[in-house]
Amino acid sequence: MLMRYLLMIDQYIEDNFNTAPYSFDNLVSEFKVLIHGFPDLRSGANTSYSIADAALSAFSVFFMQSPSFLSHQIHMQDTRGHNNAQSLFQITNIPSDNQIRCLLDPIAPLHITPMFDYVFNGLNSIGYFEHYRAINKTILIALDGVNYFSSKNIHCKQCSIRHHKNGKIDYLHNVITPVIVAPENPRAISLTPEFITPQDGHNKQDSEHAAAKRWLKEHGHKYKANKATILGDDLYAHQPICEAVKEEGLNFIFTCKSDSHTALYKVIHNLEQANQINVLKIERTEGTKVIKKFIDMYRFINDVPIRGTTDALHVNWCELVTTDIDSKTVFINSYITDHEITQNNVEEIVRSGRTRWKIENENNNTLKNHGYNLEHNFGHGQQHLSQLLLTLNLLAFLFHTVLSIMDSKYKILREKLPTRKMFFDSIRILTMFLHFKNWDALLQFMIDGLNNKHLASVLMLAKFA
């Protein structure tokens, strides 16, 4: 069912829109235009390598998911007079790893983030996000913080600091990675990240709470015209965040736990005692060969105070408790939202709220465990390097997502090669030994190889090289 759904979307795009502007070559070209606006703080004559070459070189490593990609291309240039870094990524001269780190360290990630808007605006212009509509025809944007660096020794000006009772210190890098998600769609579309980092003029340690409010203020208005609902865990289910969402003309659905919202749950308890909580009970089955029966019990109430103060924001609350045939609870969670809850939409509100988990599964888990190595220290630097490299990694992930939507050859290969690892291993090995004039030529070679078996021969040769 899910695969048919994705194929239907892909076919709709292929039949109705020109996908050329979203080709890999055009995306890299657009990125290169943006890079030319990066500040170059060097003085003197030591400008052998451009900032653009450094940024594109770093990006190529993340995109190819190959730490040794650049060294192989330097060897290819020395022995053959051309290389794939130049033809695929428009890199003129390949700097060394240390040169890349030194050149990029002074550059703040905000210089890259317009590329995320470029991709969003492009997909939005062809109506792609109509396939992501959920509760009340809104798109769902999930926010969540993730740690991608921790050390007791290595640190920079952008590190957060955690003090332990024994006097020891941890240096951390954390970031909020917003993504557009949908209940039935495995593709998470990355948006501009927001780093949790010391703020100028603030003595207090930065937090995910404060970073989320910054992101909403800086970027929330971009999604107002699309009608968007912000998703988040219990950390976000507090009045300042809810108010920040509303100020940008957006909606929210946040997980809401009883132990962190005692005043709210006291009101709910009193309403329950007065038999004023609405209830919807649905019996359903799952499975084909082995049929399992479940009962979903929805409870909800509108217009309750989020906290026990006179200025409390009033929200709408719902809960889902799922039990099996033996009355054993298999799922329970509750949410607050500003969408009015009714018997007709409580299921959809809960389904939308539960979609927040896709930021963990389709986004953070992929970034950590499936080739992007989110938590690996690619280089820390003294200023912005760690944050900039993380942003380049997120952008590489976004480019792959766009190609999985727009590039028919990319889609064919991802379907024919059974795992993500096999896909990237094939690209890594081929670009190590062979030169390709552009990205499309590389993909076409792989497709031809799968049809006539010469790719298998190349991979076998590479295995013993």
Short mmCIF file of C-alpha atoms in Angstrom, two decimals:
data_model
loop_
_atom_site.label_atom_id
_atom_site.label_comp_id
_atom_site.label_asym_id
_atom_site.label_seq_id
_atom_site.Cartn_x
_atom_site.Cartn_y
_atom_site.Cartn_z
CA MET A 1 0.00 0.00 0.00
CA LEU A 2 2.74 2.47 0.97
CA MET A 3 4.84 1.73 -2.13
CA ARG A 4 1.78 2.19 -4.38
CA TYR A 5 1.12 5.53 -2.68
CA LEU A 6 4.68 6.74 -3.34
CA LEU A 7 4.60 5.52 -6.93
CA MET A 8 1.34 7.40 -7.46
CA ILE A 9 2.92 10.64 -6.18
CA ASP A 10 6.07 10.10 -8.26
CA GLN A 11 4.05 9.44 -11.40
CA TYR A 12 1.94 12.54 -10.79
CA ILE A 13 5.08 14.68 -10.57
CA GLU A 14 6.64 13.05 -13.63
CA ASP A 15 3.49 13.60 -15.71
CA ASN A 16 2.76 17.17 -14.65
CA PHE A 17 6.01 18.97 -13.88
CA ASN A 18 9.40 19.71 -15.37
CA THR A 19 11.86 18.10 -12.96
CA ALA A 20 14.99 19.46 -14.66
CA PRO A 21 15.41 22.40 -12.21
CA TYR A 22 15.67 19.80 -9.43
CA SER A 23 18.37 17.71 -11.08
CA PHE A 24 21.54 17.14 -9.09
CA ASP A 25 23.63 19.27 -11.44
CA ASN A 26 21.24 22.21 -11.12
CA LEU A 27 21.04 21.86 -7.34
CA VAL A 28 24.85 21.94 -7.12
CA SER A 29 24.96 24.95 -9.43
CA GLU A 30 22.46 26.80 -7.27
CA PHE A 31 24.45 25.88 -4.17
CA LYS A 32 27.64 27.13 -5.81
CA VAL A 33 26.01 30.50 -6.52
CA LEU A 34 25.11 30.73 -2.83
CA ILE A 35 28.64 29.77 -1.76
CA HIS A 36 30.13 32.62 -3.78
CA GLY A 37 28.48 34.93 -1.24
CA PHE A 38 30.36 33.36 1.68
CA PRO A 39 32.71 35.75 3.51
CA ASP A 40 36.42 35.28 2.84
CA LEU A 41 38.33 36.62 5.83
CA ARG A 42 41.78 35.74 4.53
CA SER A 43 44.40 38.43 4.11
CA GLY A 44 47.58 38.29 2.05
CA ALA A 45 48.39 36.10 -0.90
CA ASN A 46 47.53 32.72 0.61
CA THR A 47 44.41 32.15 -1.52
CA SER A 48 45.41 29.06 -3.50
CA TYR A 49 42.05 27.45 -2.81
CA SER A 50 38.69 29.20 -2.96
CA ILE A 51 36.04 29.12 -0.25
CA ALA A 52 33.73 27.60 -2.86
CA ASP A 53 36.14 24.70 -3.46
CA ALA A 54 36.41 24.09 0.29
CA ALA A 55 32.63 24.12 0.84
CA LEU A 56 31.85 21.95 -2.19
CA SER A 57 34.62 19.52 -1.23
CA ALA A 58 33.19 19.10 2.27
CA PHE A 59 29.70 18.72 0.86
CA SER A 60 30.87 16.06 -1.61
CA VAL A 61 32.12 13.84 1.22
CA PHE A 62 28.71 13.95 2.93
CA PHE A 63 26.77 13.51 -0.29
CA MET A 64 28.86 10.56 -1.46
CA GLN A 65 28.95 9.10 2.07
CA SER A 66 32.64 8.39 1.49
CA PRO A 67 35.34 9.90 3.77
CA SER A 68 37.97 8.93 1.20
CA PHE A 69 36.17 10.40 -1.84
CA LEU A 70 38.45 13.45 -2.13
CA SER A 71 41.70 11.49 -1.76
CA HIS A 72 40.61 9.15 -4.56
CA GLN A 73 39.81 12.11 -6.79
CA ILE A 74 43.19 13.73 -6.11
CA HIS A 75 44.83 10.45 -7.16
CA MET A 76 42.64 10.30 -10.29
CA GLN A 77 43.61 13.88 -11.18
CA ASP A 78 47.31 13.09 -10.75
CA THR A 79 47.17 9.95 -12.90
CA ARG A 80 44.53 10.81 -15.52
CA GLY A 81 44.24 14.58 -15.59
CA HIS A 82 40.58 14.72 -14.59
CA ASN A 83 38.44 13.72 -11.58
CA ASN A 84 34.86 13.24 -10.42
CA ALA A 85 35.03 15.99 -7.80
CA GLN A 86 35.36 18.43 -10.69
CA SER A 87 32.77 16.89 -13.02
CA LEU A 88 30.16 15.99 -10.41
CA PHE A 89 30.55 18.77 -7.83
CA GLN A 90 32.04 21.63 -9.91
CA ILE A 91 35.18 21.76 -7.73
CA THR A 92 38.11 23.47 -9.45
CA ASN A 93 40.93 22.52 -7.05
CA ILE A 94 40.60 20.03 -4.21
CA PRO A 95 41.99 21.34 -0.89
CA SER A 96 43.43 19.01 1.74
CA ASP A 97 41.27 18.06 4.72
CA ASN A 98 43.13 20.50 6.96
CA GLN A 99 42.78 23.28 4.41
CA ILE A 100 39.04 22.64 4.17
CA ARG A 101 38.67 22.87 7.94
CA CYS A 102 40.70 26.08 8.18
CA LEU A 103 38.85 27.76 5.32
CA LEU A 104 35.40 26.85 6.62
CA ASP A 105 35.89 27.43 10.36
CA PRO A 106 35.04 31.18 10.25
CA ILE A 107 31.82 30.66 8.26
CA ALA A 108 28.56 30.55 10.22
CA PRO A 109 25.95 28.01 9.08
CA LEU A 110 23.42 30.78 8.37
CA HIS A 111 25.24 31.33 5.08
CA ILE A 112 24.12 27.87 3.92
CA THR A 113 20.57 27.80 5.25
CA PRO A 114 18.99 29.70 2.30
CA MET A 115 19.50 26.48 0.33
CA PHE A 116 16.89 24.78 2.51
CA ASP A 117 14.41 27.52 1.62
CA TYR A 118 15.30 27.15 -2.05
CA VAL A 119 14.40 23.45 -1.97
CA PHE A 120 11.21 24.03 0.04
CA ASN A 121 10.06 26.81 -2.26
CA GLY A 122 10.79 24.68 -5.32
CA LEU A 123 8.81 21.69 -4.06
CA ASN A 124 6.05 23.97 -2.85
CA SER A 125 5.80 25.71 -6.24
CA ILE A 126 4.84 22.42 -7.93
CA GLY A 127 2.32 21.54 -5.23
CA TYR A 128 4.35 18.66 -3.83
CA PHE A 129 3.28 19.31 -0.25
CA GLU A 130 -0.38 18.79 -1.13
CA HIS A 131 0.50 15.12 -0.64
CA TYR A 132 1.56 15.92 2.95
CA ARG A 133 -1.72 17.48 4.08
CA ALA A 134 -3.04 16.14 7.39
CA ILE A 135 -5.42 17.54 10.03
CA ASN A 136 -7.49 20.44 8.65
CA LYS A 137 -5.45 20.33 5.42
CA THR A 138 -2.27 21.51 7.16
CA ILE A 139 1.28 20.28 6.58
CA LEU A 140 3.01 18.83 9.63
CA ILE A 141 6.37 20.23 10.76
CA ALA A 142 8.06 18.21 13.51
CA LEU A 143 10.62 19.85 15.80
CA ASP A 144 13.08 17.90 17.91
CA GLY A 145 16.49 18.45 19.42
CA VAL A 146 19.38 16.08 18.74
CA ASN A 147 22.88 15.86 20.18
CA TYR A 148 25.59 15.36 17.55
CA PHE A 149 28.79 16.01 19.52
CA SER A 150 30.01 15.45 23.07
CA SER A 151 33.53 15.67 24.51
CA LYS A 152 35.27 16.30 27.80
CA ASN A 153 38.22 18.02 26.10
CA ILE A 154 37.44 19.31 22.61
CA HIS A 155 35.38 22.50 22.54
CA CYS A 156 34.78 25.75 20.68
CA LYS A 157 32.96 29.05 21.21
CA GLN A 158 29.68 27.52 20.00
CA CYS A 159 29.67 24.61 22.47
CA SER A 160 27.09 24.21 25.20
CA ILE A 161 28.54 23.26 28.58
CA ARG A 162 27.21 20.69 31.04
CA HIS A 163 28.63 20.81 34.57
CA HIS A 164 28.65 17.66 36.70
CA LYS A 165 28.51 17.50 40.48
CA ASN A 166 32.03 16.03 40.58
CA GLY A 167 33.35 19.17 38.88
CA LYS A 168 33.82 17.62 35.45
CA ILE A 169 32.57 19.35 32.31
CA ASP A 170 31.04 18.05 29.08
CA TYR A 171 31.17 20.13 25.90
CA LEU A 172 28.16 19.58 23.65
CA HIS A 173 26.68 20.49 20.31
CA ASN A 174 22.90 20.18 19.98
CA VAL A 175 20.62 21.22 17.16
CA ILE A 176 16.92 21.31 16.34
CA THR A 177 16.32 19.60 12.99
CA PRO A 178 12.83 20.56 11.72
CA VAL A 179 11.30 18.30 9.08
CA ILE A 180 8.05 18.15 7.15
CA VAL A 181 6.38 14.78 7.75
CA ALA A 182 3.14 13.02 6.89
CA PRO A 183 1.40 9.99 8.45
CA GLU A 184 1.60 7.75 5.35
CA ASN A 185 4.76 9.14 3.75
CA PRO A 186 8.27 7.89 4.66
CA ARG A 187 9.99 10.93 3.12
CA ALA A 188 10.93 13.59 5.66
CA ILE A 189 11.78 16.96 4.08
CA SER A 190 14.51 18.77 6.03
CA LEU A 191 14.08 22.46 6.84
CA THR A 192 16.57 25.01 8.16
CA PRO A 193 18.17 23.76 11.41
CA GLU A 194 18.46 25.83 14.59
CA PHE A 195 21.52 25.35 16.78
CA ILE A 196 21.39 25.29 20.56
CA THR A 197 24.40 27.46 21.27
CA PRO A 198 25.49 30.41 23.47
CA GLN A 199 23.66 33.60 22.45
CA ASP A 200 25.20 37.06 22.37
CA GLY A 201 24.04 39.17 25.30
CA HIS A 202 22.71 36.19 27.27
CA ASN A 203 24.40 34.82 30.37
CA LYS A 204 21.93 31.96 30.73
CA GLN A 205 22.74 28.65 29.01
CA ASP A 206 20.85 28.21 25.75
CA SER A 207 18.16 25.51 25.61
CA GLU A 208 16.03 23.58 23.16
CA HIS A 209 13.06 25.60 24.41
CA ALA A 210 14.75 28.91 23.57
CA ALA A 211 16.09 27.60 20.25
CA ALA A 212 12.61 26.47 19.21
CA LYS A 213 11.24 29.95 19.85
CA ARG A 214 14.08 31.45 17.79
CA TRP A 215 13.33 29.08 14.93
CA LEU A 216 9.63 29.93 15.02
CA LYS A 217 10.33 33.67 15.03
CA GLU A 218 12.88 33.43 12.21
CA HIS A 219 11.21 30.85 9.99
CA GLY A 220 7.62 30.25 11.11
CA HIS A 221 6.14 32.94 8.86
CA LYS A 222 7.46 31.11 5.78
CA TYR A 223 4.90 28.35 6.30
CA LYS A 224 1.85 30.42 7.26
CA ALA A 225 0.50 30.57 3.71
CA ASN A 226 0.76 26.77 3.48
CA LYS A 227 -1.16 26.27 6.71
CA ALA A 228 1.17 24.29 8.98
CA THR A 229 0.84 22.42 12.25
CA ILE A 230 3.92 22.22 14.48
CA LEU A 231 4.56 18.87 16.18
CA GLY A 232 6.71 18.33 19.24
CA ASP A 233 7.20 16.24 22.36
CA ASP A 234 6.22 17.20 25.90
CA LEU A 235 9.08 19.73 26.09
CA TYR A 236 7.18 21.90 23.62
CA ALA A 237 3.79 21.59 25.33
CA HIS A 238 4.13 24.78 27.39
CA GLN A 239 2.51 28.16 27.05
CA PRO A 240 5.50 30.18 25.71
CA ILE A 241 6.03 27.74 22.81
CA CYS A 242 2.31 27.49 22.08
CA GLU A 243 2.07 31.29 22.02
CA ALA A 244 5.12 31.52 19.75
CA VAL A 245 3.43 29.12 17.31
CA LYS A 246 0.20 31.10 17.37
CA GLU A 247 2.05 34.41 16.81
CA GLU A 248 3.29 33.04 13.47
CA GLY A 249 -0.20 32.04 12.39
CA LEU A 250 0.49 28.32 12.77
CA ASN A 251 -1.21 25.48 14.65
CA PHE A 252 0.26 22.96 17.09
CA ILE A 253 -0.12 19.40 18.34
CA PHE A 254 2.22 18.55 21.23
CA THR A 255 2.59 15.47 23.37
CA CYS A 256 1.35 16.33 26.87
CA LYS A 257 2.32 14.25 29.90
CA SER A 258 0.48 14.34 33.19
CA ASP A 259 3.56 14.59 35.42
CA SER A 260 4.70 17.83 33.75
CA HIS A 261 1.22 19.39 33.50
CA THR A 262 -0.28 18.84 36.94
CA ALA A 263 -2.65 21.83 36.80
CA LEU A 264 -4.03 20.82 33.41
CA TYR A 265 -4.56 17.22 34.47
CA LYS A 266 -6.25 18.31 37.68
CA VAL A 267 -8.83 20.14 35.55
CA ILE A 268 -9.20 17.06 33.33
CA HIS A 269 -9.67 14.84 36.38
CA ASN A 270 -12.41 17.11 37.72
CA LEU A 271 -14.15 17.13 34.33
CA GLU A 272 -13.88 13.36 34.23
CA GLN A 273 -15.53 13.12 37.61
CA ALA A 274 -18.32 15.32 36.29
CA ASN A 275 -18.68 13.03 33.25
CA GLN A 276 -17.78 15.85 30.86
CA ILE A 277 -14.99 14.12 28.93
CA ASN A 278 -15.97 13.07 25.41
CA VAL A 279 -15.30 9.43 24.53
CA LEU A 280 -14.98 7.61 21.22
CA LYS A 281 -14.43 3.84 21.13
CA ILE A 282 -13.28 2.10 17.93
CA GLU A 283 -12.66 -1.61 17.44
CA ARG A 284 -10.24 -2.58 14.67
CA THR A 285 -8.12 -5.45 13.39
CA GLU A 286 -4.56 -5.69 12.08
CA GLY A 287 -2.75 -8.28 10.01
CA THR A 288 -3.64 -10.62 7.17
CA LYS A 289 -2.48 -14.13 8.06
CA VAL A 290 -2.63 -13.54 11.81
CA ILE A 291 -5.54 -11.27 12.71
CA LYS A 292 -5.14 -9.20 15.86
CA LYS A 293 -7.99 -7.25 17.42
CA PHE A 294 -7.56 -3.91 19.18
CA ILE A 295 -9.75 -1.32 20.85
CA ASP A 296 -8.84 2.36 20.50
CA MET A 297 -10.33 4.50 23.24
CA TYR A 298 -10.20 8.23 22.47
CA ARG A 299 -10.99 10.79 25.15
CA PHE A 300 -11.04 14.53 24.51
CA ILE A 301 -12.15 17.91 25.81
CA ASN A 302 -11.89 21.42 24.38
CA ASP A 303 -11.06 24.72 26.08
CA VAL A 304 -9.01 23.78 29.15
CA PRO A 305 -6.20 25.87 30.72
CA ILE A 306 -2.67 24.69 29.98
CA ARG A 307 -1.42 25.85 33.37
CA GLY A 308 -2.74 27.02 36.71
CA THR A 309 -2.39 30.80 36.25
CA THR A 310 -4.93 33.51 35.54
CA ASP A 311 -3.33 34.23 32.16
CA ALA A 312 -3.30 30.56 31.13
CA LEU A 313 -3.70 29.79 27.46
CA HIS A 314 -6.71 27.56 26.79
CA VAL A 315 -6.01 24.46 24.68
CA ASN A 316 -7.78 21.32 23.54
CA TRP A 317 -6.76 17.96 25.00
CA CYS A 318 -7.09 14.39 23.76
CA GLU A 319 -5.86 10.94 24.72
CA LEU A 320 -5.61 7.57 23.00
CA VAL A 321 -5.46 4.30 24.92
CA THR A 322 -5.15 1.17 22.79
CA THR A 323 -5.82 -2.26 24.33
CA ASP A 324 -5.64 -5.74 22.85
CA ILE A 325 -8.18 -8.54 23.09
CA ASP A 326 -6.90 -9.38 26.59
CA SER A 327 -7.44 -5.78 27.74
CA LYS A 328 -3.68 -5.23 27.92
CA THR A 329 -2.64 -1.65 27.15
CA VAL A 330 -0.37 -1.60 24.10
CA PHE A 331 -0.30 2.17 23.52
CA ILE A 332 -1.15 5.29 25.48
CA ASN A 333 -0.42 8.94 24.79
CA SER A 334 -2.07 12.32 25.10
CA TYR A 335 -1.81 15.62 23.25
CA ILE A 336 -2.74 19.26 23.42
CA THR A 337 -3.66 21.23 20.32
CA ASP A 338 -5.33 24.41 19.15
CA HIS A 339 -7.33 22.48 16.54
CA GLU A 340 -10.89 22.05 17.80
CA ILE A 341 -11.45 18.38 18.60
CA THR A 342 -14.63 16.59 17.55
CA GLN A 343 -15.88 13.02 17.26
CA ASN A 344 -15.16 13.26 13.54
CA ASN A 345 -11.52 14.42 13.72
CA VAL A 346 -10.06 13.11 16.99
CA GLU A 347 -8.57 10.10 15.18
CA GLU A 348 -6.85 12.34 12.65
CA ILE A 349 -5.53 14.68 15.33
CA VAL A 350 -3.97 11.76 17.22
CA ARG A 351 -2.61 10.26 13.99
CA SER A 352 -1.05 13.63 13.15
CA GLY A 353 0.39 13.96 16.65
CA ARG A 354 1.90 10.48 16.48
CA THR A 355 3.59 11.41 13.19
CA ARG A 356 6.11 13.34 15.30
CA TRP A 357 7.97 10.03 15.68
CA LYS A 358 8.94 10.24 12.02
CA ILE A 359 11.53 12.88 12.95
CA GLU A 360 13.20 10.11 14.97
CA ASN A 361 12.71 7.25 12.51
CA GLU A 362 12.93 8.78 9.03
CA ASN A 363 15.23 11.67 9.96
CA ASN A 364 17.45 11.38 13.04
CA ASN A 365 17.87 7.61 12.90
CA THR A 366 18.83 7.76 9.21
CA LEU A 367 21.30 10.55 9.88
CA LYS A 368 22.88 8.67 12.77
CA ASN A 369 22.91 5.09 11.52
CA HIS A 370 22.56 4.97 7.74
CA GLY A 371 25.60 6.55 6.15
CA TYR A 372 25.52 10.18 7.29
CA ASN A 373 27.28 9.47 10.61
CA LEU A 374 25.65 12.45 12.31
CA GLU A 375 27.48 11.90 15.61
CA HIS A 376 30.93 11.56 14.06
CA ASN A 377 33.36 14.45 14.64
CA PHE A 378 34.36 15.41 11.09
CA GLY A 379 36.22 18.43 12.47
CA HIS A 380 35.47 20.72 15.38
CA GLY A 381 37.35 23.98 14.82
CA GLN A 382 37.42 27.02 17.07
CA GLN A 383 34.53 29.02 15.63
CA HIS A 384 31.75 27.56 13.44
CA LEU A 385 33.26 24.48 11.79
CA SER A 386 31.31 21.85 13.72
CA GLN A 387 27.99 23.56 13.04
CA LEU A 388 28.80 24.24 9.40
CA LEU A 389 29.75 20.62 8.68
CA LEU A 390 26.56 19.43 10.37
CA THR A 391 24.56 21.79 8.14
CA LEU A 392 26.31 20.46 5.04
CA ASN A 393 25.47 16.93 6.15
CA LEU A 394 21.79 17.85 6.55
CA LEU A 395 21.85 19.49 3.13
CA ALA A 396 23.30 16.32 1.58
CA PHE A 397 20.42 14.36 3.15
CA LEU A 398 17.94 16.88 1.71
CA PHE A 399 19.50 16.61 -1.76
CA HIS A 400 19.14 12.83 -1.64
CA THR A 401 15.50 13.22 -0.63
CA VAL A 402 14.83 15.61 -3.52
CA LEU A 403 16.52 13.22 -5.97
CA SER A 404 14.39 10.35 -4.67
CA ILE A 405 11.37 12.46 -5.63
CA MET A 406 12.52 14.11 -8.85
CA ASP A 407 15.27 12.01 -10.48
CA SER A 408 13.79 9.02 -12.33
CA LYS A 409 17.18 7.28 -12.67
CA TYR A 410 17.94 7.76 -9.00
CA LYS A 411 14.57 6.19 -8.14
CA ILE A 412 15.18 3.23 -10.45
CA LEU A 413 18.53 2.48 -8.83
CA ARG A 414 17.22 2.80 -5.30
CA GLU A 415 14.51 0.30 -6.18
CA LYS A 416 16.86 -2.15 -7.94
CA LEU A 417 19.66 -2.00 -5.35
CA PRO A 418 18.04 -3.53 -2.25
CA THR A 419 19.76 -1.45 0.44
CA ARG A 420 20.94 2.12 0.90
CA LYS A 421 24.41 0.76 1.70
CA MET A 422 24.63 -1.13 -1.61
CA PHE A 423 23.59 1.99 -3.52
CA PHE A 424 26.29 4.16 -1.96
CA ASP A 425 28.93 1.42 -2.00
CA SER A 426 28.36 1.11 -5.75
CA ILE A 427 28.75 4.86 -6.27
CA ARG A 428 31.84 4.98 -4.07
CA ILE A 429 33.58 2.17 -5.92
CA LEU A 430 32.66 3.36 -9.41
CA THR A 431 33.83 6.93 -8.80
CA MET A 432 37.08 5.56 -7.38
CA PHE A 433 38.01 3.87 -10.67
CA LEU A 434 36.00 5.55 -13.43
CA HIS A 435 35.43 9.14 -14.49
CA PHE A 436 31.93 10.42 -15.26
CA LYS A 437 31.15 13.66 -17.06
CA ASN A 438 28.16 14.38 -14.79
CA TRP A 439 25.79 12.83 -12.24
CA ASP A 440 23.32 11.66 -14.89
CA ALA A 441 26.08 9.78 -16.71
CA LEU A 442 27.02 7.98 -13.49
CA LEU A 443 23.43 6.87 -12.86
CA GLN A 444 22.95 5.80 -16.48
CA PHE A 445 26.12 3.70 -16.30
CA MET A 446 24.77 1.98 -13.20
CA ILE A 447 21.38 1.31 -14.81
CA ASP A 448 23.07 -0.09 -17.94
CA GLY A 449 25.28 -2.20 -15.71
CA LEU A 450 22.34 -3.71 -13.90
CA ASN A 451 20.84 -4.61 -17.29
CA ASN A 452 23.91 -6.13 -18.96
CA LYS A 453 25.93 -7.26 -15.95
CA HIS A 454 29.05 -5.18 -16.63
CA LEU A 455 28.49 -3.35 -13.34
CA ALA A 456 28.92 -6.64 -11.49
CA SER A 457 32.27 -7.09 -13.19
CA VAL A 458 33.41 -3.60 -12.20
CA LEU A 459 32.37 -4.19 -8.59
CA MET A 460 34.20 -7.54 -8.52
CA LEU A 461 37.33 -5.91 -9.93
CA ALA A 462 37.11 -3.14 -7.34
CA LYS A 463 36.76 -5.70 -4.56
CA PHE A 464 40.19 -7.13 -5.30
CA ALA A 465 41.91 -3.89 -6.35
#
